[in-house]
PDB file of C-alpha atoms and ligand atoms in Angstrom:
ATOM      1  CA  MET N  20      25.859  -3.285 -32.936  1.00 73.00           C
ATOM      2  CA  SER N  21      26.142  -0.323 -35.314  1.00 91.00           C
ATOM      3  CA  LEU N  22      23.233   2.079 -35.718  1.00 97.00           C
ATOM      4  CA  SER N  23      21.418   3.095 -38.876  1.00 98.00           C
ATOM      5  CA  GLY N  24      20.119   6.584 -39.555  1.00 97.00           C
ATOM      6  CA  LYS N  25      16.698   5.380 -38.367  1.00 97.00           C
ATOM      7  CA  ALA N  26      17.935   4.260 -34.952  1.00 98.00           C
ATOM      8  CA  LYS N  27      15.541   4.849 -32.055  1.00 98.00           C
ATOM      9  CA  VAL N  28      17.148   6.949 -29.314  1.00 98.00           C
ATOM     10  CA  ALA N  29      16.295   7.107 -25.600  1.00 98.00           C
ATOM     11  CA  ALA N  30      18.284   8.428 -22.654  1.00 98.00           C
ATOM     12  CA  VAL N  31      18.720   8.656 -18.910  1.00 98.00           C
ATOM     13  CA  ILE N  32      18.878  12.191 -17.550  1.00 98.00           C
ATOM     14  CA  GLY N  33      20.512  12.878 -14.189  1.00 98.00           C
ATOM     15  CA  TRP N  34      22.959  15.169 -12.380  1.00 98.00           C
ATOM     16  CA  PRO N  35      25.308  13.480 -11.990  1.00 96.00           C
ATOM     17  CA  VAL N  36      24.433  10.553 -14.221  1.00 97.00           C
ATOM     18  CA  SER N  37      27.752   8.696 -14.268  1.00 96.00           C
ATOM     19  CA  HIS N  38      26.644   6.251 -11.544  1.00 93.00           C
ATOM     20  CA  SER N  39      23.515   5.186 -13.454  1.00 95.00           C
ATOM     21  CA  LEU N  40      23.246   1.501 -14.312  1.00 96.00           C
ATOM     22  CA  SER N  41      20.406   2.154 -16.768  1.00 97.00           C
ATOM     23  CA  PRO N  42      22.619   2.361 -19.897  1.00 98.00           C
ATOM     24  CA  ARG N  43      24.004  -1.116 -19.065  1.00 97.00           C
ATOM     25  CA  LEU N  44      20.495  -2.425 -18.535  1.00 98.00           C
ATOM     26  CA  HIS N  45      18.861  -1.019 -21.670  1.00 98.00           C
ATOM     27  CA  GLY N  46      22.002  -1.744 -23.674  1.00 98.00           C
ATOM     28  CA  PHE N  47      21.700  -5.431 -22.750  1.00 98.00           C
ATOM     29  CA  TRP N  48      18.067  -5.576 -23.859  1.00 98.00           C
ATOM     30  CA  LEU N  49      18.745  -3.667 -27.091  1.00 98.00           C
ATOM     31  CA  GLU N  50      21.531  -6.019 -28.028  1.00 97.00           C
ATOM     32  CA  ARG N  51      19.599  -9.145 -27.093  1.00 97.00           C
ATOM     33  CA  ALA N  52      16.616  -8.086 -29.229  1.00 98.00           C
ATOM     34  CA  GLY N  53      18.856  -6.877 -32.083  1.00 97.00           C
ATOM     35  CA  ILE N  54      17.114  -3.499 -32.077  1.00 98.00           C
ATOM     36  CA  ASP N  55      18.377  -0.612 -34.162  1.00 98.00           C
ATOM     37  CA  GLY N  56      18.398   1.721 -31.172  1.00 98.00           C
ATOM     38  CA  THR N  57      20.511   3.240 -28.433  1.00 98.00           C
ATOM     39  CA  TYR N  58      20.166   4.464 -24.852  1.00 98.00           C
ATOM     40  CA  ILE N  59      22.516   7.210 -23.728  1.00 98.00           C
ATOM     41  CA  PRO N  60      23.391   8.984 -20.441  1.00 98.00           C
ATOM     42  CA  LEU N  61      22.734  12.747 -20.422  1.00 98.00           C
ATOM     43  CA  ALA N  62      24.172  14.834 -17.583  1.00 98.00           C
ATOM     44  CA  VAL N  63      21.848  17.833 -17.266  1.00 98.00           C
ATOM     45  CA  ALA N  64      22.303  20.510 -14.587  1.00 98.00           C
ATOM     46  CA  PRO N  65      19.204  21.491 -12.581  1.00 98.00           C
ATOM     47  CA  GLU N  66      18.970  24.954 -14.189  1.00 98.00           C
ATOM     48  CA  HIS N  67      18.593  23.348 -17.621  1.00 98.00           C
ATOM     49  CA  ILE N  68      16.282  20.460 -16.804  1.00 98.00           C
ATOM     50  CA  HIS N  69      13.052  22.049 -18.046  1.00 98.00           C
ATOM     51  CA  ASP N  70      14.579  23.061 -21.406  1.00 98.00           C
ATOM     52  CA  ALA N  71      16.289  19.698 -21.781  1.00 98.00           C
ATOM     53  CA  ILE N  72      13.045  17.795 -21.286  1.00 98.00           C
ATOM     54  CA  ARG N  73      11.111  20.082 -23.624  1.00 98.00           C
ATOM     55  CA  ALA N  74      13.836  19.475 -26.230  1.00 98.00           C
ATOM     56  CA  LEU N  75      13.372  15.673 -26.248  1.00 98.00           C
ATOM     57  CA  PRO N  76      10.652  15.666 -28.979  1.00 98.00           C
ATOM     58  CA  LYS N  77      12.486  18.323 -30.994  1.00 98.00           C
ATOM     59  CA  LEU N  78      15.590  16.151 -31.045  1.00 98.00           C
ATOM     60  CA  GLY N  79      13.563  13.126 -32.069  1.00 98.00           C
ATOM     61  CA  LEU N  80      14.217  11.140 -28.899  1.00 98.00           C
ATOM     62  CA  ARG N  81      11.661   8.452 -28.025  1.00 98.00           C
ATOM     63  CA  GLY N  82      11.810   9.395 -24.366  1.00 98.00           C
ATOM     64  CA  ALA N  83      13.971   9.148 -21.290  1.00 98.00           C
ATOM     65  CA  ASN N  84      14.408   7.910 -17.780  1.00 98.00           C
ATOM     66  CA  VAL N  85      14.911  10.622 -15.216  1.00 98.00           C
ATOM     67  CA  THR N  86      16.881  10.164 -12.048  1.00 96.00           C
ATOM     68  CA  VAL N  87      17.970  12.196  -9.040  1.00 93.00           C
ATOM     69  CA  PRO N  88      17.563  15.195  -8.646  1.00 96.00           C
ATOM     70  CA  HIS N  89      15.182  15.705 -11.574  1.00 97.00           C
ATOM     71  CA  LYS N  90      12.203  13.454 -10.835  1.00 97.00           C
ATOM     72  CA  GLU N  91       9.882  16.222  -9.594  1.00 97.00           C
ATOM     73  CA  ALA N  92      10.935  18.645 -12.348  1.00 98.00           C
ATOM     74  CA  ALA N  93      10.277  15.944 -14.951  1.00 98.00           C
ATOM     75  CA  LEU N  94       6.671  15.642 -13.818  1.00 98.00           C
ATOM     76  CA  GLN N  95       6.266  19.425 -14.056  1.00 98.00           C
ATOM     77  CA  ALA N  96       7.818  19.657 -17.512  1.00 98.00           C
ATOM     78  CA  ALA N  97       5.673  16.921 -19.110  1.00 98.00           C
ATOM     79  CA  ASP N  98       2.395  17.612 -20.937  1.00 98.00           C
ATOM     80  CA  GLN N  99       0.472  14.861 -19.165  1.00 98.00           C
ATOM     81  CA  ALA N 100       1.076  12.311 -16.451  1.00 98.00           C
ATOM     82  CA  THR N 101      -0.173   8.889 -15.421  1.00 98.00           C
ATOM     83  CA  ASP N 102      -2.138   8.612 -12.162  1.00 95.00           C
ATOM     84  CA  ARG N 103       0.730   6.768 -10.511  1.00 95.00           C
ATOM     85  CA  ALA N 104       3.181   9.556 -11.415  1.00 96.00           C
ATOM     86  CA  ARG N 105       0.796  12.154 -10.001  1.00 95.00           C
ATOM     87  CA  ARG N 106       0.366  10.192  -6.778  1.00 93.00           C
ATOM     88  CA  MET N 107       4.157  10.075  -6.478  1.00 94.00           C
ATOM     89  CA  GLY N 108       4.608  13.750  -7.307  1.00 94.00           C
ATOM     90  CA  ALA N 109       7.592  12.617  -9.380  1.00 96.00           C
ATOM     91  CA  ALA N 110       8.399  10.901 -12.678  1.00 98.00           C
ATOM     92  CA  ASN N 111      11.145   8.438 -13.612  1.00 98.00           C
ATOM     93  CA  THR N 112       9.994   7.678 -17.164  1.00 98.00           C
ATOM     94  CA  LEU N 113       9.108  10.099 -19.979  1.00 98.00           C
ATOM     95  CA  VAL N 114       7.559   8.955 -23.237  1.00 98.00           C
ATOM     96  CA  VAL N 115       7.426  11.136 -26.348  1.00 98.00           C
ATOM     97  CA  ASN N 116       4.099  10.467 -28.087  1.00 98.00           C
ATOM     98  CA  ALA N 117       3.436  10.451 -31.833  1.00 97.00           C
ATOM     99  CA  ASP N 118       2.039  14.026 -31.625  1.00 98.00           C
ATOM    100  CA  GLY N 119       5.229  15.258 -29.942  1.00 98.00           C
ATOM    101  CA  SER N 120       3.699  15.602 -26.476  1.00 98.00           C
ATOM    102  CA  ILE N 121       5.438  14.129 -23.435  1.00 98.00           C
ATOM    103  CA  THR N 122       3.799  11.744 -20.959  1.00 98.00           C
ATOM    104  CA  ALA N 123       5.344  11.375 -17.495  1.00 98.00           C
ATOM    105  CA  ASP N 124       5.105   8.037 -15.711  1.00 98.00           C
ATOM    106  CA  ASN N 125       6.524   6.641 -12.506  1.00 98.00           C
ATOM    107  CA  THR N 126       7.432   2.957 -12.633  1.00 98.00           C
ATOM    108  CA  ASP N 127       9.312   2.663  -9.320  1.00 97.00           C
ATOM    109  CA  GLY N 128       6.346   1.163  -7.460  1.00 97.00           C
ATOM    110  CA  TYR N 129       5.601  -1.107 -10.422  1.00 97.00           C
ATOM    111  CA  GLY N 130       9.209  -2.296 -10.377  1.00 98.00           C
ATOM    112  CA  PHE N 131       9.012  -2.987  -6.655  1.00 98.00           C
ATOM    113  CA  LEU N 132       5.823  -5.018  -7.011  1.00 98.00           C
ATOM    114  CA  GLU N 133       6.932  -6.993 -10.072  1.00 98.00           C
ATOM    115  CA  ASN N 134      10.162  -7.883  -8.275  1.00 98.00           C
ATOM    116  CA  LEU N 135       8.231  -8.952  -5.178  1.00 98.00           C
ATOM    117  CA  ARG N 136       5.799 -11.056  -7.204  1.00 98.00           C
ATOM    118  CA  SER N 137       8.561 -12.801  -9.112  1.00 97.00           C
ATOM    119  CA  GLY N 138      10.778 -13.380  -6.060  1.00 97.00           C
ATOM    120  CA  ALA N 139       7.929 -14.419  -3.749  1.00 98.00           C
ATOM    121  CA  PRO N 140       5.301 -15.981  -6.037  1.00 98.00           C
ATOM    122  CA  ASP N 141       3.251 -17.274  -3.084  1.00 98.00           C
ATOM    123  CA  TRP N 142       2.855 -13.824  -1.528  1.00 98.00           C
ATOM    124  CA  THR N 143      -0.551 -12.240  -2.093  1.00 98.00           C
ATOM    125  CA  PRO N 144      -1.616  -8.696  -1.176  1.00 98.00           C
ATOM    126  CA  ALA N 145      -4.470 -10.129   0.918  1.00 97.00           C
ATOM    127  CA  ALA N 146      -2.001 -12.054   3.117  1.00 97.00           C
ATOM    128  CA  GLY N 147      -1.990  -9.227   5.645  1.00 97.00           C
ATOM    129  CA  PRO N 148      -0.525  -5.877   6.672  1.00 98.00           C
ATOM    130  CA  ALA N 149       2.894  -4.797   5.422  1.00 98.00           C
ATOM    131  CA  VAL N 150       5.535  -3.118   7.578  1.00 98.00           C
ATOM    132  CA  VAL N 151       7.441  -0.421   5.678  1.00 98.00           C
ATOM    133  CA  LEU N 152      10.628   0.979   7.217  1.00 98.00           C
ATOM    134  CA  GLY N 153      11.621   4.460   6.034  1.00 98.00           C
ATOM    135  CA  ALA N 154       9.642   7.460   4.788  1.00 98.00           C
ATOM    136  CA  GLY N 155      11.622   8.879   1.838  1.00 95.00           C
ATOM    137  CA  GLY N 156      10.785   8.848  -1.864  1.00 93.00           C
ATOM    138  CA  ALA N 157      11.401   5.125  -2.103  1.00 95.00           C
ATOM    139  CA  ALA N 158       8.927   4.405   0.711  1.00 97.00           C
ATOM    140  CA  ARG N 159       6.308   6.466  -1.084  1.00 96.00           C
ATOM    141  CA  GLY N 160       6.625   4.322  -4.222  1.00 96.00           C
ATOM    142  CA  VAL N 161       6.524   1.089  -2.249  1.00 97.00           C
ATOM    143  CA  ILE N 162       3.452   2.100  -0.228  1.00 98.00           C
ATOM    144  CA  CYS N 163       1.528   3.287  -3.300  1.00 97.00           C
ATOM    145  CA  ALA N 164       2.284   0.032  -5.112  1.00 97.00           C
ATOM    146  CA  LEU N 165       1.266  -2.127  -2.147  1.00 98.00           C
ATOM    147  CA  LEU N 166      -2.000  -0.258  -1.568  1.00 97.00           C
ATOM    148  CA  GLU N 167      -2.848  -0.304  -5.285  1.00 95.00           C
ATOM    149  CA  ALA N 168      -2.266  -4.056  -5.252  1.00 97.00           C
ATOM    150  CA  GLY N 169      -4.757  -4.391  -2.387  1.00 97.00           C
ATOM    151  CA  VAL N 170      -2.654  -4.775   0.770  1.00 98.00           C
ATOM    152  CA  PRO N 171      -5.178  -4.176   3.597  1.00 97.00           C
ATOM    153  CA  ALA N 172      -3.001  -1.920   5.784  1.00 98.00           C
ATOM    154  CA  ILE N 173       0.486  -0.451   6.094  1.00 98.00           C
ATOM    155  CA  ARG N 174       2.494  -0.024   9.286  1.00 98.00           C
ATOM    156  CA  LEU N 175       4.889   2.796   8.581  1.00 98.00           C
ATOM    157  CA  LEU N 176       7.952   3.221  10.785  1.00 98.00           C
ATOM    158  CA  ASN N 177      10.615   5.852  10.393  1.00 98.00           C
ATOM    159  CA  ARG N 178      13.411   7.132  12.617  1.00 98.00           C
ATOM    160  CA  THR N 179      11.982  10.649  12.199  1.00 98.00           C
ATOM    161  CA  ARG N 180       8.349  10.076  13.065  1.00 98.00           C
ATOM    162  CA  ALA N 181       7.118  13.429  11.713  1.00 98.00           C
ATOM    163  CA  ARG N 182       8.231  12.455   8.231  1.00 98.00           C
ATOM    164  CA  ALA N 183       6.238   9.231   8.423  1.00 98.00           C
ATOM    165  CA  GLU N 184       3.188  11.152   9.688  1.00 98.00           C
ATOM    166  CA  ALA N 185       3.413  13.581   6.778  1.00 98.00           C
ATOM    167  CA  LEU N 186       3.750  10.788   4.209  1.00 97.00           C
ATOM    168  CA  ALA N 187       0.862   8.819   5.726  1.00 98.00           C
ATOM    169  CA  ALA N 188      -1.399  11.898   5.781  1.00 97.00           C
ATOM    170  CA  ASP N 189      -0.596  12.706   2.177  1.00 96.00           C
ATOM    171  CA  LEU N 190      -1.159   9.169   0.882  1.00 96.00           C
ATOM    172  CA  ALA N 191      -4.368   8.731   2.896  1.00 96.00           C
ATOM    173  CA  ARG N 192      -6.016  11.129   0.421  1.00 94.00           C
ATOM    174  CA  HIS N 193      -5.393   8.632  -2.375  1.00 93.00           C
ATOM    175  CA  PHE N 194      -6.184   5.470  -0.432  1.00 95.00           C
ATOM    176  CA  PRO N 195      -8.913   6.371   2.084  1.00 95.00           C
ATOM    177  CA  ALA N 196     -10.030   2.776   2.698  1.00 95.00           C
ATOM    178  CA  GLN N 197      -6.633   1.314   3.581  1.00 95.00           C
ATOM    179  CA  PRO N 198      -5.096   2.577   6.834  1.00 97.00           C
ATOM    180  CA  ILE N 199      -1.465   3.709   6.990  1.00 98.00           C
ATOM    181  CA  GLU N 200      -0.641   3.411  10.689  1.00 98.00           C
ATOM    182  CA  VAL N 201       2.450   5.229  11.885  1.00 98.00           C
ATOM    183  CA  GLY N 202       4.301   3.506  14.721  1.00 97.00           C
ATOM    184  CA  GLU N 203       7.211   4.357  16.980  1.00 97.00           C
ATOM    185  CA  TRP N 204      10.627   3.552  15.541  1.00 98.00           C
ATOM    186  CA  GLU N 205      11.754   2.335  18.972  1.00 97.00           C
ATOM    187  CA  GLN N 206       8.920  -0.203  18.940  1.00 97.00           C
ATOM    188  CA  ARG N 207       9.665  -1.521  15.485  1.00 97.00           C
ATOM    189  CA  GLU N 208      10.465  -5.018  16.664  1.00 97.00           C
ATOM    190  CA  THR N 209       7.141  -5.597  18.418  1.00 97.00           C
ATOM    191  CA  LEU N 210       5.231  -4.009  15.521  1.00 97.00           C
ATOM    192  CA  LEU N 211       6.401  -6.813  13.235  1.00 98.00           C
ATOM    193  CA  ALA N 212       3.936  -9.220  14.886  1.00 98.00           C
ATOM    194  CA  GLY N 213       1.069 -10.256  12.620  1.00 97.00           C
ATOM    195  CA  SER N 214       2.481  -8.771   9.438  1.00 98.00           C
ATOM    196  CA  ALA N 215       2.805 -10.600   6.124  1.00 98.00           C
ATOM    197  CA  LEU N 216       5.535  -8.501   4.537  1.00 98.00           C
ATOM    198  CA  LEU N 217       8.513  -6.464   5.733  1.00 98.00           C
ATOM    199  CA  VAL N 218      10.087  -3.892   3.412  1.00 98.00           C
ATOM    200  CA  ASN N 219      13.253  -1.933   4.185  1.00 98.00           C
ATOM    201  CA  THR N 220      13.416   1.341   2.259  1.00 98.00           C
ATOM    202  CA  THR N 221      15.983   2.979   4.570  1.00 97.00           C
ATOM    203  CA  THR N 222      19.626   3.283   3.625  1.00 96.00           C
ATOM    204  CA  GLN N 223      20.632   1.075   6.549  1.00 97.00           C
ATOM    205  CA  GLY N 224      22.440  -2.076   5.427  1.00 95.00           C
ATOM    206  CA  MET N 225      23.693  -0.416   2.250  1.00 95.00           C
ATOM    207  CA  HIS N 226      27.414  -0.762   1.529  1.00 93.00           C
ATOM    208  CA  GLY N 227      29.222   1.795   3.702  1.00 94.00           C
ATOM    209  CA  GLN N 228      26.266   2.164   6.116  1.00 96.00           C
ATOM    210  CA  PRO N 229      25.668   0.333   9.377  1.00 97.00           C
ATOM    211  CA  ALA N 230      23.244  -2.585   9.376  1.00 97.00           C
ATOM    212  CA  LEU N 231      19.627  -1.954  10.268  1.00 97.00           C
ATOM    213  CA  GLU N 232      19.200  -2.710  13.959  1.00 96.00           C
ATOM    214  CA  LEU N 233      16.241  -5.050  13.961  1.00 97.00           C
ATOM    215  CA  SER N 234      15.576  -8.457  15.432  1.00 97.00           C
ATOM    216  CA  LEU N 235      13.000 -10.363  13.418  1.00 98.00           C
ATOM    217  CA  SER N 236      11.936 -12.642  16.278  1.00 98.00           C
ATOM    218  CA  ALA N 237       8.368 -11.260  16.369  1.00 98.00           C
ATOM    219  CA  LEU N 238       7.849 -11.561  12.605  1.00 98.00           C
ATOM    220  CA  PRO N 239       5.646 -14.533  11.573  1.00 98.00           C
ATOM    221  CA  LEU N 240       7.737 -17.091   9.682  1.00 98.00           C
ATOM    222  CA  SER N 241       5.248 -16.919   6.817  1.00 98.00           C
ATOM    223  CA  ALA N 242       6.168 -13.254   6.195  1.00 98.00           C
ATOM    224  CA  VAL N 243       8.225 -12.245   3.160  1.00 98.00           C
ATOM    225  CA  VAL N 244      11.206  -9.929   3.757  1.00 98.00           C
ATOM    226  CA  THR N 245      12.486  -7.593   1.066  1.00 98.00           C
ATOM    227  CA  ASP N 246      15.057  -4.825   0.899  1.00 97.00           C
ATOM    228  CA  ILE N 247      15.296  -2.168  -1.784  1.00 96.00           C
ATOM    229  CA  VAL N 248      19.034  -1.883  -1.147  1.00 94.00           C
ATOM    230  CA  TYR N 249      20.984  -3.987  -3.669  1.00 93.00           C
ATOM    231  CA  VAL N 250      24.587  -3.184  -2.757  1.00 93.00           C
ATOM    232  CA  PRO N 251      25.215  -5.646  -1.190  1.00 94.00           C
ATOM    233  CA  LEU N 252      22.673  -8.002  -2.693  1.00 94.00           C
ATOM    234  CA  LEU N 253      22.307  -9.898   0.574  1.00 96.00           C
ATOM    235  CA  THR N 254      21.942  -7.150   3.189  1.00 97.00           C
ATOM    236  CA  PRO N 255      22.335  -8.038   6.881  1.00 97.00           C
ATOM    237  CA  LEU N 256      18.518  -7.830   7.148  1.00 98.00           C
ATOM    238  CA  LEU N 257      18.020 -10.344   4.326  1.00 98.00           C
ATOM    239  CA  GLU N 258      20.756 -12.554   5.777  1.00 98.00           C
ATOM    240  CA  GLN N 259      18.975 -12.661   9.126  1.00 98.00           C
ATOM    241  CA  ALA N 260      15.618 -13.335   7.437  1.00 98.00           C
ATOM    242  CA  LYS N 261      17.105 -16.117   5.336  1.00 98.00           C
ATOM    243  CA  GLN N 262      18.581 -17.789   8.398  1.00 98.00           C
ATOM    244  CA  ARG N 263      15.156 -17.726  10.072  1.00 98.00           C
ATOM    245  CA  GLY N 264      13.600 -19.356   7.009  1.00 98.00           C
ATOM    246  CA  HIS N 265      11.675 -16.412   5.534  1.00 98.00           C
ATOM    247  CA  VAL N 266      11.234 -16.028   1.799  1.00 98.00           C
ATOM    248  CA  ILE N 267      13.538 -13.126   0.900  1.00 98.00           C
ATOM    249  CA  VAL N 268      13.607 -10.842  -2.148  1.00 98.00           C
ATOM    250  CA  ASP N 269      16.661  -8.716  -2.907  1.00 97.00           C
ATOM    251  CA  GLY N 270      16.524  -5.192  -4.325  1.00 96.00           C
ATOM    252  CA  LEU N 271      18.231  -5.662  -7.681  1.00 96.00           C
ATOM    253  CA  GLY N 272      15.065  -6.835  -9.401  1.00 97.00           C
ATOM    254  CA  MET N 273      13.280  -3.579  -8.575  1.00 97.00           C
ATOM    255  CA  LEU N 274      15.819  -1.685 -10.692  1.00 97.00           C
ATOM    256  CA  LEU N 275      15.427  -4.189 -13.519  1.00 98.00           C
ATOM    257  CA  HIS N 276      11.624  -4.312 -13.524  1.00 98.00           C
ATOM    258  CA  GLN N 277      11.091  -0.543 -13.236  1.00 98.00           C
ATOM    259  CA  ALA N 278      12.872  -0.197 -16.580  1.00 98.00           C
ATOM    260  CA  ARG N 279      10.497  -2.475 -18.522  1.00 98.00           C
ATOM    261  CA  PRO N 280       7.624  -0.053 -19.322  1.00 98.00           C
ATOM    262  CA  GLY N 281       9.998   2.592 -20.700  1.00 98.00           C
ATOM    263  CA  PHE N 282      11.859   0.130 -22.904  1.00 98.00           C
ATOM    264  CA  THR N 283       8.573  -1.212 -24.308  1.00 98.00           C
ATOM    265  CA  ALA N 284       7.266   2.289 -25.078  1.00 98.00           C
ATOM    266  CA  TRP N 285      10.487   3.563 -26.701  1.00 98.00           C
ATOM    267  CA  PHE N 286      11.687   0.522 -28.601  1.00 98.00           C
ATOM    268  CA  GLY N 287       8.440  -1.377 -29.273  1.00 98.00           C
ATOM    269  CA  SER N 288       9.577  -4.675 -27.810  1.00 98.00           C
ATOM    270  CA  GLU N 289       8.795  -6.174 -24.394  1.00 98.00           C
ATOM    271  CA  PRO N 290      11.991  -6.952 -22.481  1.00 98.00           C
ATOM    272  CA  ILE N 291      12.250  -9.700 -19.894  1.00 97.00           C
ATOM    273  CA  VAL N 292      14.067  -9.896 -16.579  1.00 98.00           C
ATOM    274  CA  ASP N 293      15.888 -13.192 -16.273  1.00 97.00           C
ATOM    275  CA  GLU N 294      19.056 -14.724 -14.801  1.00 96.00           C
ATOM    276  CA  ALA N 295      21.160 -13.657 -17.800  1.00 97.00           C
ATOM    277  CA  LEU N 296      20.218 -10.015 -17.223  1.00 98.00           C
ATOM    278  CA  ARG N 297      20.762 -10.299 -13.466  1.00 96.00           C
ATOM    279  CA  SER N 298      24.250 -11.709 -13.867  1.00 96.00           C
ATOM    280  CA  HIS N 299      25.107  -9.120 -16.532  1.00 97.00           C
ATOM    281  CA  MET N 300      24.035  -6.334 -14.152  1.00 97.00           C
ATOM    282  CA  LEU N 301      25.784  -7.867 -11.141  1.00 94.00           C
ATOM    283  CA  GLY N 302      29.028  -7.320 -13.027  1.00 93.00           C
ATOM    284  CA  PHE N 303      28.484  -3.572 -12.671  1.00 93.00           C
ATOM    285  CA  VAL N 304      26.788  -3.275  -9.272  1.00 88.00           C
ATOM    286  CA  GLY N 305      28.898  -1.475  -6.707  1.00 70.00           C
ATOM    287  CA  ARG N 306      31.396  -0.099  -9.218  1.00 52.00           C
TER     288      ARG N 306
HETATM  289  P1  LIG K 631      14.929   7.888  -0.556  1.00 68.26           P
HETATM  290  O1  LIG K 631      14.190   9.067  -1.113  1.00 68.26           O
HETATM  291  O2  LIG K 631      15.817   7.206  -1.537  1.00 68.26           O
HETATM  292  O3  LIG K 631      14.008   6.919   0.135  1.00 68.26           O
HETATM  293  P2  LIG K 631      15.856   9.432   1.739  1.00 68.26           P
HETATM  294  O4  LIG K 631      14.785  10.435   1.537  1.00 68.26           O
HETATM  295  O5  LIG K 631      17.220   9.917   1.996  1.00 68.26           O
HETATM  296  O6  LIG K 631      15.986   8.460   0.501  1.00 68.26           O
HETATM  297  O7  LIG K 631      15.389   8.459   2.890  1.00 68.26           O
HETATM  298  C1  LIG K 631      16.261   7.609   3.533  1.00 68.26           C
HETATM  299  C2  LIG K 631      15.529   6.840   4.614  1.00 68.26           C
HETATM  300  O8  LIG K 631      16.492   6.141   5.411  1.00 68.26           O
HETATM  301  C3  LIG K 631      14.758   7.743   5.565  1.00 68.26           C
HETATM  302  O9  LIG K 631      13.576   7.102   5.948  1.00 68.26           O
HETATM  303  C4  LIG K 631      15.733   7.886   6.737  1.00 68.26           C
HETATM  304  O10 LIG K 631      15.117   8.191   7.969  1.00 68.26           O
HETATM  305  P3  LIG K 631      14.908   9.740   8.420  1.00 68.26           P
HETATM  306  O11 LIG K 631      13.683  10.216   7.717  1.00 68.26           O
HETATM  307  O12 LIG K 631      14.765   9.664   9.890  1.00 68.26           O
HETATM  308  O13 LIG K 631      16.155  10.478   7.984  1.00 68.26           O
HETATM  309  C5  LIG K 631      16.310   6.494   6.773  1.00 68.26           C
HETATM  310  N1  LIG K 631      17.567   6.468   7.519  1.00 68.26           N
HETATM  311  C6  LIG K 631      18.742   7.027   7.161  1.00 68.26           C
HETATM  312  N2  LIG K 631      19.671   6.798   8.111  1.00 68.26           N
HETATM  313  C7  LIG K 631      19.062   6.087   9.102  1.00 68.26           C
HETATM  314  C8  LIG K 631      19.485   5.544  10.367  1.00 68.26           C
HETATM  315  N3  LIG K 631      20.738   5.691  10.809  1.00 68.26           N
HETATM  316  N4  LIG K 631      18.587   4.868  11.091  1.00 68.26           N
HETATM  317  C9  LIG K 631      17.318   4.723  10.664  1.00 68.26           C
HETATM  318  N5  LIG K 631      16.856   5.201   9.492  1.00 68.26           N
HETATM  319  C10 LIG K 631      17.714   5.870   8.715  1.00 68.26           C
END
């Protein structure tokens, strides 16, 4: 679709940015809604990130997504931030307001939860504790989203225990009433007992990485299993869970759902995640 002089412009900022699937995603929604707008990739080096973000209103952009390695800098450069972005210490979505100020948001946890709710509609936060594997930035988003939704407790397991301890201590300040219990990585299989949800946020099982070493035999069959890895879509962990009869949720939907709030704010139309979008995006995954 060709653009008019009034076209609304948004972007994804990263370094590098060439791997980003976001232009494909927003491009699909723009075309489907027939919006006079565009969404472009911007490769910005770390030394220029602050200036680049401050230039967004001056250039008339509606806002931007921000990806690795700029998520922390984006939060710093914005004029104000949502609570969830502050809790994350990082932003993935910037919105230019009518007065030219910039609001930083973080929709990664939202995307995780929306994907979980749509893939496992019978799961409820009150169902029981969630086991989270991994303690990086992705784990932080997942844990915040689960605790905000009302999950009673988190069992956090990471190969490097000290990293899990540090994350748990930091998040405990925001969620004092919901325990984040750190367990031993070596005991991860027994710690699955009694949990209602298992989330893999480690890189294990990703294309090119070995599979996560984990037998699910202690996990209640009622538990939902989800992986934030989406290349491949069916990770060895999800394959095992599927064979045991668990409800499984793959990671692609998290990418799709995290993009919704930004699109709505920039282009004034609420996009939906459906099979047509999933199959469009699957054409680009792993390339
Ligand atoms: P992100 O910010 O995207 O979550 P990350 O910070 O690189 O990425 O975190 C990757 C996660 O995968 C970490 O929890 C990491 O564990 P460590 O903290 O011990 O490094 C986990 N991970 C990576 N390789 C692993 C392996 N071979 N076995 C178990 N966990 C692994």
